[in-house]
GROMACS .gro file of C-alpha atoms in nm:
model
  404
    1MET     CA    1   0.510  -1.274   2.255
    2ARG     CA    2   0.688  -0.979   2.124
    3TRP     CA    3   1.055  -0.926   2.042
    4ASN     CA    4   1.254  -0.952   2.362
    5GLY     CA    5   1.602  -0.805   2.246
    6THR     CA    6   1.750  -1.174   2.209
    7ILE     CA    7   1.727  -1.208   1.821
    8PRO     CA    8   2.063  -1.140   1.640
    9MET     CA    9   2.085  -0.798   1.506
   10ASN     CA   10   2.216  -0.885   1.138
   11SER     CA   11   2.091  -0.973   0.795
   12GLU     CA   12   2.080  -1.356   0.898
   13GLY     CA   13   1.911  -1.284   1.233
   14LEU     CA   14   1.617  -1.134   1.054
   15LEU     CA   15   1.537  -1.439   0.879
   16ARG     CA   16   1.618  -1.652   1.168
   17ASN     CA   17   1.336  -1.469   1.363
   18ARG     CA   18   1.061  -1.723   1.374
   19TYR     CA   19   0.791  -1.442   1.410
   20PHE     CA   20   0.920  -1.238   1.131
   21ARG     CA   21   0.951  -1.565   0.926
   22ILE     CA   22   0.593  -1.658   0.978
   23PHE     CA   23   0.495  -1.313   0.907
   24PHE     CA   24   0.686  -1.272   0.595
   25THR     CA   25   0.562  -1.620   0.472
   26GLY     CA   26   0.192  -1.509   0.545
   27CYS     CA   27   0.264  -1.178   0.362
   28LEU     CA   28   0.402  -1.352   0.065
   29VAL     CA   29   0.087  -1.578   0.022
   30SER     CA   30  -0.163  -1.284   0.067
   31LEU     CA   31   0.038  -1.059  -0.170
   32ALA     CA   32   0.024  -1.333  -0.448
   33GLY     CA   33  -0.344  -1.352  -0.397
   34ARG     CA   34  -0.395  -0.977  -0.402
   35SER     CA   35  -0.179  -0.913  -0.688
   36MET     CA   36  -0.417  -1.138  -0.893
   37THR     CA   37  -0.733  -0.984  -0.793
   38PRO     CA   38  -0.749  -0.657  -1.017
   39VAL     CA   39  -0.737  -0.876  -1.338
   40ALA     CA   40  -0.926  -1.166  -1.209
   41LEU     CA   41  -1.216  -0.947  -1.072
   42ALA     CA   42  -1.240  -0.723  -1.377
   43PHE     CA   43  -1.239  -0.992  -1.644
   44GLY     CA   44  -1.459  -1.229  -1.421
   45VAL     CA   45  -1.723  -0.942  -1.397
   46LEU     CA   46  -1.698  -0.867  -1.791
   47GLN     CA   47  -1.742  -1.225  -1.876
   48LYS     CA   48  -2.116  -1.204  -1.716
   49ASP     CA   49  -2.389  -1.055  -1.903
   50GLY     CA   50  -2.415  -0.676  -1.831
   51GLY     CA   51  -2.071  -0.690  -1.685
   52GLN     CA   52  -1.948  -0.379  -1.856
   53GLN     CA   53  -2.221  -0.178  -1.692
   54ALA     CA   54  -2.157  -0.363  -1.349
   55LEU     CA   55  -1.792  -0.351  -1.321
   56GLY     CA   56  -1.784   0.019  -1.187
   57TYR     CA   57  -2.052  -0.069  -0.937
   58VAL     CA   58  -1.861  -0.357  -0.823
   59LEU     CA   59  -1.524  -0.177  -0.785
   60ALA     CA   60  -1.709   0.104  -0.625
   61ALA     CA   61  -1.866  -0.126  -0.376
   62GLN     CA   62  -1.518  -0.249  -0.275
   63MET     CA   63  -1.361   0.093  -0.244
   64ILE     CA   64  -1.621   0.294  -0.061
   65PRO     CA   65  -1.628   0.075   0.281
   66LEU     CA   66  -1.229   0.042   0.252
   67ILE     CA   67  -1.204   0.422   0.254
   68LEU     CA   68  -1.486   0.467   0.498
   69LEU     CA   69  -1.379   0.208   0.767
   70THR     CA   70  -0.982   0.303   0.742
   71LEU     CA   71  -0.976   0.483   1.055
   72VAL     CA   72  -1.182   0.229   1.251
   73GLY     CA   73  -0.926  -0.030   1.115
   74GLY     CA   74  -0.645   0.165   1.270
   75ALA     CA   75  -0.820   0.209   1.609
   76VAL     CA   76  -0.885  -0.165   1.611
   77ALA     CA   77  -0.550  -0.271   1.537
   78ASP     CA   78  -0.412  -0.058   1.810
   79ARG     CA   79  -0.672  -0.215   2.067
   80LEU     CA   80  -0.641  -0.572   1.969
   81ASP     CA   81  -0.368  -0.854   1.881
   82ARG     CA   82  -0.279  -0.739   1.551
   83SER     CA   83  -0.199  -1.083   1.442
   84LYS     CA   84  -0.561  -1.181   1.507
   85VAL     CA   85  -0.671  -0.865   1.318
   86LEU     CA   86  -0.490  -0.981   1.013
   87ARG     CA   87  -0.605  -1.344   1.064
   88TRP     CA   88  -0.968  -1.239   1.066
   89SER     CA   89  -0.924  -0.967   0.789
   90ASN     CA   90  -0.734  -1.223   0.578
   91ALA     CA   91  -1.003  -1.489   0.637
   92THR     CA   92  -1.302  -1.255   0.544
   93THR     CA   93  -1.110  -1.146   0.203
   94GLY     CA   94  -1.049  -1.505   0.122
   95LEU     CA   95  -1.405  -1.611   0.191
   96THR     CA   96  -1.540  -1.298   0.001
   97GLN     CA   97  -1.329  -1.402  -0.297
   98ILE     CA   98  -1.443  -1.740  -0.300
   99CYS     CA   99  -1.812  -1.610  -0.276
  100VAL     CA  100  -1.766  -1.379  -0.571
  101ALA     CA  101  -1.601  -1.628  -0.771
  102GLY     CA  102  -1.915  -1.889  -0.717
  103LEU     CA  103  -2.153  -1.599  -0.797
  104LEU     CA  104  -1.971  -1.533  -1.120
  105ILE     CA  105  -2.019  -1.891  -1.237
  106SER     CA  106  -2.403  -1.902  -1.130
  107SER     CA  107  -2.695  -1.773  -1.323
  108VAL     CA  108  -2.765  -1.500  -1.073
  109SER     CA  109  -2.741  -1.137  -1.135
  110ILE     CA  110  -2.376  -0.975  -1.128
  111TYR     CA  111  -2.532  -0.736  -0.888
  112ALA     CA  112  -2.576  -1.008  -0.642
  113ALA     CA  113  -2.198  -0.982  -0.587
  114LEU     CA  114  -2.212  -0.629  -0.453
  115PRO     CA  115  -2.254  -0.728  -0.075
  116ALA     CA  116  -1.963  -0.975  -0.099
  117ALA     CA  117  -1.730  -0.676  -0.259
  118ALA     CA  118  -1.849  -0.446   0.019
  119LEU     CA  119  -1.748  -0.692   0.290
  120ASN     CA  120  -1.418  -0.764   0.100
  121GLY     CA  121  -1.328  -0.382   0.090
  122ALA     CA  122  -1.428  -0.357   0.462
  123ALA     CA  123  -1.182  -0.648   0.544
  124GLY     CA  124  -0.911  -0.440   0.349
  125ALA     CA  125  -0.970  -0.146   0.574
  126PHE     CA  126  -0.857  -0.349   0.876
  127THR     CA  127  -0.559  -0.497   0.689
  128THR     CA  128  -0.333  -0.223   0.606
  129PRO     CA  129  -0.330  -0.038   0.960
  130ALA     CA  130  -0.243  -0.376   1.120
  131LEU     CA  131   0.024  -0.460   0.885
  132ARG     CA  132   0.192  -0.128   0.931
  133GLY     CA  133   0.168  -0.154   1.300
  134ILE     CA  134   0.290  -0.530   1.363
  135LEU     CA  135   0.636  -0.496   1.230
  136PRO     CA  136   0.805  -0.316   1.521
  137GLU     CA  137   0.636  -0.588   1.763
  138ILE     CA  138   0.843  -0.856   1.597
  139VAL     CA  139   1.148  -0.698   1.456
  140PRO     CA  140   1.426  -0.492   1.629
  141SER     CA  141   1.445  -0.139   1.552
  142ASP     CA  142   1.762  -0.134   1.358
  143GLN     CA  143   1.632  -0.422   1.129
  144LEU     CA  144   1.316  -0.218   1.038
  145THR     CA  145   1.460  -0.081   0.719
  146ARG     CA  146   1.576  -0.418   0.614
  147ALA     CA  147   1.234  -0.586   0.698
  148ASN     CA  148   1.034  -0.326   0.512
  149SER     CA  149   1.252  -0.339   0.210
  150LEU     CA  150   1.228  -0.717   0.209
  151LEU     CA  151   0.833  -0.673   0.237
  152LYS     CA  152   0.842  -0.406  -0.046
  153THR     CA  153   1.052  -0.629  -0.296
  154ALA     CA  154   0.791  -0.913  -0.227
  155ARG     CA  155   0.513  -0.683  -0.298
  156ASN     CA  156   0.685  -0.531  -0.619
  157GLY     CA  157   0.760  -0.862  -0.744
  158ALA     CA  158   0.409  -0.983  -0.677
  159GLN     CA  159   0.281  -0.685  -0.893
  160ILE     CA  160   0.496  -0.810  -1.181
  161GLY     CA  161   0.397  -1.158  -1.173
  162GLY     CA  162   0.038  -1.183  -1.003
  163PRO     CA  163  -0.130  -1.018  -1.311
  164ILE     CA  164   0.032  -1.238  -1.562
  165VAL     CA  165  -0.056  -1.547  -1.372
  166ALA     CA  166  -0.430  -1.412  -1.336
  167GLY     CA  167  -0.422  -1.341  -1.722
  168LEU     CA  168  -0.310  -1.693  -1.786
  169LEU     CA  169  -0.577  -1.838  -1.569
  170VAL     CA  170  -0.861  -1.616  -1.723
  171ALA     CA  171  -0.744  -1.720  -2.071
  172ALA     CA  172  -0.728  -2.082  -1.976
  173SER     CA  173  -1.046  -2.094  -1.790
  174SER     CA  174  -1.233  -1.805  -1.632
  175GLY     CA  175  -1.192  -1.524  -1.408
  176SER     CA  176  -1.384  -1.732  -1.128
  177LEU     CA  177  -1.102  -1.970  -1.114
  178ALA     CA  178  -0.841  -1.706  -1.065
  179LEU     CA  179  -1.050  -1.548  -0.805
  180ALA     CA  180  -1.122  -1.885  -0.608
  181ILE     CA  181  -0.731  -1.935  -0.609
  182ASP     CA  182  -0.709  -1.571  -0.473
  183GLY     CA  183  -0.935  -1.670  -0.209
  184LEU     CA  184  -0.750  -1.986  -0.093
  185ALA     CA  185  -0.440  -1.783  -0.071
  186PHE     CA  186  -0.591  -1.540   0.167
  187LEU     CA  187  -0.744  -1.823   0.371
  188LEU     CA  188  -0.377  -1.965   0.381
  189ALA     CA  189  -0.233  -1.629   0.484
  190ALA     CA  190  -0.489  -1.624   0.757
  191TRP     CA  191  -0.406  -1.938   0.910
  192MET     CA  192  -0.027  -1.830   0.917
  193MET     CA  193  -0.097  -1.486   1.080
  194GLY     CA  194  -0.282  -1.659   1.344
  195ARG     CA  195   0.033  -1.857   1.455
  196LEU     CA  196   0.190  -1.547   1.566
  197ASN     CA  197  -0.032  -1.495   1.867
  198LEU     CA  198   0.130  -1.143   1.976
  199GLY     CA  199  -0.117  -1.022   2.214
  200PRO     CA  200  -0.279  -0.658   2.228
  201PRO     CA  201  -0.029  -0.335   2.186
  202GLN     CA  202  -0.182  -0.201   2.517
  203PRO     CA  203  -0.327  -0.372   2.834
  204THR     CA  204  -0.681  -0.415   2.846
  205LYS     CA  205  -0.714  -0.216   3.167
  206GLU     CA  206  -0.587   0.106   2.982
  207ARG     CA  207  -0.859   0.099   2.663
  208SER     CA  208  -1.088   0.358   2.640
  209SER     CA  209  -1.382   0.390   2.386
  210LEU     CA  210  -1.301   0.328   2.018
  211LEU     CA  211  -1.437   0.706   1.952
  212HIS     CA  212  -1.199   0.827   2.224
  213GLU     CA  213  -0.912   0.638   2.058
  214LEU     CA  214  -0.995   0.779   1.716
  215ARG     CA  215  -0.991   1.140   1.857
  216GLU     CA  216  -0.665   1.040   2.029
  217GLY     CA  217  -0.515   0.919   1.715
  218TRP     CA  218  -0.607   1.231   1.531
  219SER     CA  219  -0.485   1.470   1.809
  220TYR     CA  220  -0.145   1.274   1.779
  221PHE     CA  221  -0.151   1.286   1.411
  222SER     CA  222  -0.241   1.672   1.378
  223SER     CA  223   0.007   1.789   1.632
  224THR     CA  224   0.290   1.603   1.483
  225THR     CA  225   0.395   1.846   1.206
  226TRP     CA  226   0.644   1.629   1.036
  227ILE     CA  227   0.378   1.354   0.979
  228TRP     CA  228   0.085   1.570   0.842
  229THR     CA  229   0.306   1.788   0.623
  230VAL     CA  230   0.433   1.491   0.438
  231THR     CA  231   0.075   1.327   0.430
  232THR     CA  232  -0.067   1.659   0.303
  233ALA     CA  233   0.206   1.663   0.021
  234PHE     CA  234   0.118   1.312  -0.067
  235LEU     CA  235  -0.265   1.405  -0.112
  236LEU     CA  236  -0.149   1.607  -0.390
  237MET     CA  237   0.122   1.389  -0.547
  238ASN     CA  238  -0.109   1.105  -0.536
  239VAL     CA  239  -0.381   1.312  -0.714
  240LEU     CA  240  -0.133   1.403  -0.985
  241GLN     CA  241   0.007   1.056  -1.003
  242THR     CA  242  -0.354   0.883  -1.051
  243GLY     CA  243  -0.495   1.173  -1.267
  244ILE     CA  244  -0.212   1.186  -1.500
  245TRP     CA  245  -0.014   0.877  -1.505
  246GLN     CA  246  -0.295   0.617  -1.438
  247THR     CA  247  -0.560   0.779  -1.624
  248LEU     CA  248  -0.424   1.024  -1.875
  249GLY     CA  249  -0.108   0.787  -1.951
  250PRO     CA  250  -0.284   0.507  -2.128
  251ILE     CA  251  -0.469   0.763  -2.348
  252LEU     CA  252  -0.135   0.935  -2.446
  253ALA     CA  253   0.013   0.598  -2.503
  254SER     CA  254  -0.254   0.492  -2.735
  255GLU     CA  255  -0.160   0.798  -2.961
  256SER     CA  256   0.203   0.694  -2.971
  257ILE     CA  257   0.372   0.405  -2.844
  258GLY     CA  258   0.064   0.170  -2.828
  259ALA     CA  259  -0.075  -0.068  -2.572
  260SER     CA  260   0.261  -0.292  -2.598
  261GLY     CA  261   0.478   0.014  -2.537
  262TRP     CA  262   0.276   0.117  -2.234
  263GLY     CA  263   0.321  -0.207  -2.083
  264ALA     CA  264   0.695  -0.210  -2.124
  265VAL     CA  265   0.698   0.139  -1.962
  266LEU     CA  266   0.496  -0.001  -1.665
  267SER     CA  267   0.731  -0.307  -1.639
  268ALA     CA  268   1.024  -0.067  -1.637
  269LYS     CA  269   0.872   0.127  -1.358
  270ALA     CA  270   0.806  -0.223  -1.150
  271PHE     CA  271   1.157  -0.297  -1.206
  272GLY     CA  272   1.266   0.024  -1.071
  273LEU     CA  273   1.047  -0.034  -0.746
  274ILE     CA  274   1.223  -0.387  -0.699
  275ILE     CA  275   1.575  -0.257  -0.751
  276ALA     CA  276   1.559  -0.001  -0.486
  277SER     CA  277   1.386  -0.250  -0.237
  278VAL     CA  278   1.642  -0.493  -0.297
  279TYR     CA  279   1.924  -0.221  -0.248
  280LEU     CA  280   1.769  -0.119   0.087
  281ILE     CA  281   1.776  -0.475   0.224
  282ARG     CA  282   2.155  -0.443   0.250
  283PHE     CA  283   2.115  -0.141   0.523
  284SER     CA  284   1.971  -0.154   0.869
  285SER     CA  285   2.055   0.212   0.944
  286GLN     CA  286   1.737   0.474   0.920
  287ARG     CA  287   1.733   0.719   0.641
  288ARG     CA  288   1.630   1.067   0.689
  289VAL     CA  289   1.280   1.175   0.569
  290VAL     CA  290   1.431   1.477   0.405
  291SER     CA  291   1.661   1.267   0.180
  292ALA     CA  292   1.380   1.060   0.082
  293LEU     CA  293   1.160   1.341   0.003
  294THR     CA  294   1.432   1.475  -0.215
  295VAL     CA  295   1.467   1.153  -0.416
  296MET     CA  296   1.081   1.135  -0.421
  297SER     CA  297   1.091   1.448  -0.622
  298LEU     CA  298   1.231   1.250  -0.915
  299ALA     CA  299   0.913   1.046  -0.936
  300GLY     CA  300   0.776   1.365  -1.125
  301LEU     CA  301   0.995   1.270  -1.415
  302PRO     CA  302   0.762   1.013  -1.575
  303LEU     CA  303   0.469   1.274  -1.571
  304LEU     CA  304   0.683   1.527  -1.735
  305ALA     CA  305   0.832   1.266  -1.982
  306LEU     CA  306   0.463   1.192  -2.086
  307GLY     CA  307   0.407   1.555  -2.184
  308ILE     CA  308   0.725   1.625  -2.351
  309THR     CA  309   0.823   1.295  -2.559
  310GLN     CA  310   0.683   0.991  -2.728
  311ASN     CA  311   0.996   0.817  -2.715
  312LEU     CA  312   0.959   0.448  -2.579
  313LEU     CA  313   1.312   0.457  -2.440
  314LEU     CA  314   1.290   0.787  -2.274
  315LEU     CA  315   0.939   0.713  -2.120
  316ALA     CA  316   1.069   0.378  -1.988
  317ILE     CA  317   1.405   0.529  -1.837
  318SER     CA  318   1.181   0.817  -1.671
  319ALA     CA  319   0.947   0.537  -1.533
  320PHE     CA  320   1.237   0.319  -1.403
  321ILE     CA  321   1.386   0.647  -1.206
  322GLY     CA  322   1.035   0.707  -1.080
  323GLY     CA  323   0.994   0.355  -0.961
  324LEU     CA  324   1.334   0.379  -0.807
  325ALA     CA  325   1.223   0.699  -0.609
  326ALA     CA  326   0.879   0.588  -0.507
  327ALA     CA  327   1.022   0.257  -0.339
  328TYR     CA  328   1.299   0.438  -0.174
  329PHE     CA  329   1.074   0.703   0.008
  330GLY     CA  330   0.804   0.419   0.086
  331ILE     CA  331   1.056   0.209   0.259
  332VAL     CA  332   1.209   0.513   0.445
  333TRP     CA  333   0.865   0.652   0.537
  334ASP     CA  334   0.744   0.342   0.681
  335THR     CA  335   1.049   0.293   0.887
  336ALA     CA  336   1.030   0.667   1.020
  337LEU     CA  337   0.677   0.593   1.131
  338GLN     CA  338   0.775   0.265   1.317
  339THR     CA  339   1.055   0.404   1.494
  340GLN     CA  340   0.900   0.749   1.586
  341VAL     CA  341   0.549   0.676   1.668
  342PRO     CA  342   0.458   0.484   1.990
  343ASN     CA  343   0.368   0.143   1.890
  344VAL     CA  344   0.015   0.160   2.093
  345MET     CA  345  -0.062   0.463   1.843
  346LEU     CA  346   0.105   0.339   1.523
  347SER     CA  347  -0.197   0.184   1.341
  348ARG     CA  348  -0.427   0.473   1.396
  349VAL     CA  349  -0.151   0.727   1.277
  350ALA     CA  350  -0.094   0.505   0.977
  351ALA     CA  351  -0.460   0.499   0.917
  352TYR     CA  352  -0.483   0.888   0.927
  353ASP     CA  353  -0.183   0.893   0.701
  354ASP     CA  354  -0.338   0.658   0.446
  355LEU     CA  355  -0.685   0.836   0.431
  356GLY     CA  356  -0.514   1.182   0.402
  357ALA     CA  357  -0.266   1.063   0.128
  358TYR     CA  358  -0.539   0.857  -0.082
  359ILE     CA  359  -0.874   1.063  -0.025
  360GLY     CA  360  -0.823   1.280  -0.319
  361ILE     CA  361  -0.762   0.981  -0.577
  362PRO     CA  362  -1.150   0.925  -0.674
  363ILE     CA  363  -1.159   1.321  -0.757
  364ALA     CA  364  -0.855   1.262  -0.973
  365GLN     CA  365  -0.987   0.969  -1.164
  366MET     CA  366  -1.319   1.138  -1.230
  367THR     CA  367  -1.190   1.485  -1.341
  368ALA     CA  368  -0.856   1.398  -1.545
  369VAL     CA  369  -1.015   1.325  -1.873
  370ALA     CA  370  -1.219   1.661  -1.859
  371ILE     CA  371  -0.927   1.878  -1.761
  372GLY     CA  372  -0.703   1.711  -2.024
  373ALA     CA  373  -0.975   1.751  -2.309
  374THR     CA  374  -1.007   2.133  -2.198
  375VAL     CA  375  -0.617   2.214  -2.178
  376GLY     CA  376  -0.471   1.936  -2.352
  377ASN     CA  377  -0.328   1.607  -2.215
  378GLN     CA  378   0.033   1.683  -2.289
  379ASN     CA  379   0.007   2.021  -2.105
  380VAL     CA  380  -0.160   1.864  -1.807
  381ALA     CA  381   0.120   1.590  -1.783
  382VAL     CA  382   0.399   1.877  -1.811
  383VAL     CA  383   0.251   2.078  -1.543
  384GLY     CA  384   0.177   1.801  -1.329
  385GLY     CA  385   0.527   1.675  -1.337
  386VAL     CA  386   0.644   1.986  -1.228
  387LEU     CA  387   0.391   2.033  -0.938
  388PHE     CA  388   0.473   1.669  -0.848
  389ALA     CA  389   0.852   1.758  -0.783
  390VAL     CA  390   0.765   2.087  -0.595
  391SER     CA  391   0.500   1.885  -0.384
  392ALA     CA  392   0.772   1.642  -0.277
  393LEU     CA  393   1.036   1.924  -0.181
  394LEU     CA  394   0.789   2.163   0.001
  395PRO     CA  395   0.791   1.969   0.342
  396ILE     CA  396   1.148   2.013   0.369
  397ALA     CA  397   1.099   2.372   0.429
  398GLY     CA  398   0.955   2.278   0.763
  399ARG     CA  399   1.219   2.222   1.058
  400SER     CA  400   1.036   1.923   1.212
  401VAL     CA  401   1.081   1.745   0.869
  402ARG     CA  402   1.449   1.839   0.837
  403HIS     CA  403   1.515   1.683   1.171
  404LYS     CA  404   1.367   1.359   1.072
   0.00000   0.00000   0.00000
């Protein structure tokens, strides 16, 4: 069943919408599990013999199929009932998490977990496109900003609390227990998503081959200038963010504010993410993409600050502003896609958007340290902060972007 126009169009109506309530609860459960996974998996692997050498292989086994299958996941989510796609992808994620947890406490080699990790990553490739496509099916268009804000608030809150809980579980017992709890959370989310029963986005008689639908999705994405220009800008922004903030940031912090100070800076950014998400829950009207890109340019401040100061307070303030900007843009962008792209095409377009924006991240991870060693980490951070702001503002020069 899809939204039929009878749901009240106010903030209370969003939470009275049975389908959104089921979906949101399922997302809360899966987000709680997903936010624990990085800590639980890393420390669970490290507790095994040879874990330090194997950790990179386990993470790569998870990431490679996620990237390779993202486009297929988008096409499948546009063909089938998205609630069922989410049910099976969450169930697969849960079962593989439990499988890895069992392998970690067994006497077998840690490399035996690679197939399960690969299947886990493959499931993730189907989850994200379905999540981005399902919301317009259950929420009125004038409620999408509020719905996206509520989901972002839950996601950002989980990113603060989940790693802490996982760390406590690892300290009290083992990474295996935390992974097993992750797995159970995903299985519960799978059960909840299965209760939505929405039906396929397009009639069965109108379907064509999967390859044709992938080409159709690419044709729409590549011919829609306002989408691909922003995606291209985010390709560069994500390279800078990953290479400088996530890779060089801890190195620079270790030479100045230390690990505890860096943790405080990351927390400041997370609070910025939450506050922006909570703020936008109050609004149902659409925000223009051009205003979101202008705000997003401020997310270059944390990179710039890394290069010019070692003051903890200034770094925390810049990170907080960066978090505000990133959350604001993310909500506006998701809402723009959901309201402007035909729903039968939405998951495929979202998949191309994700792939284009994130495909450069592994390159940044592998080259950032070498570049920093050559020209200086602080110099890289300063130049990267400026380039980040310029990259965010460049798409505004396009007429198609200014009209969105």
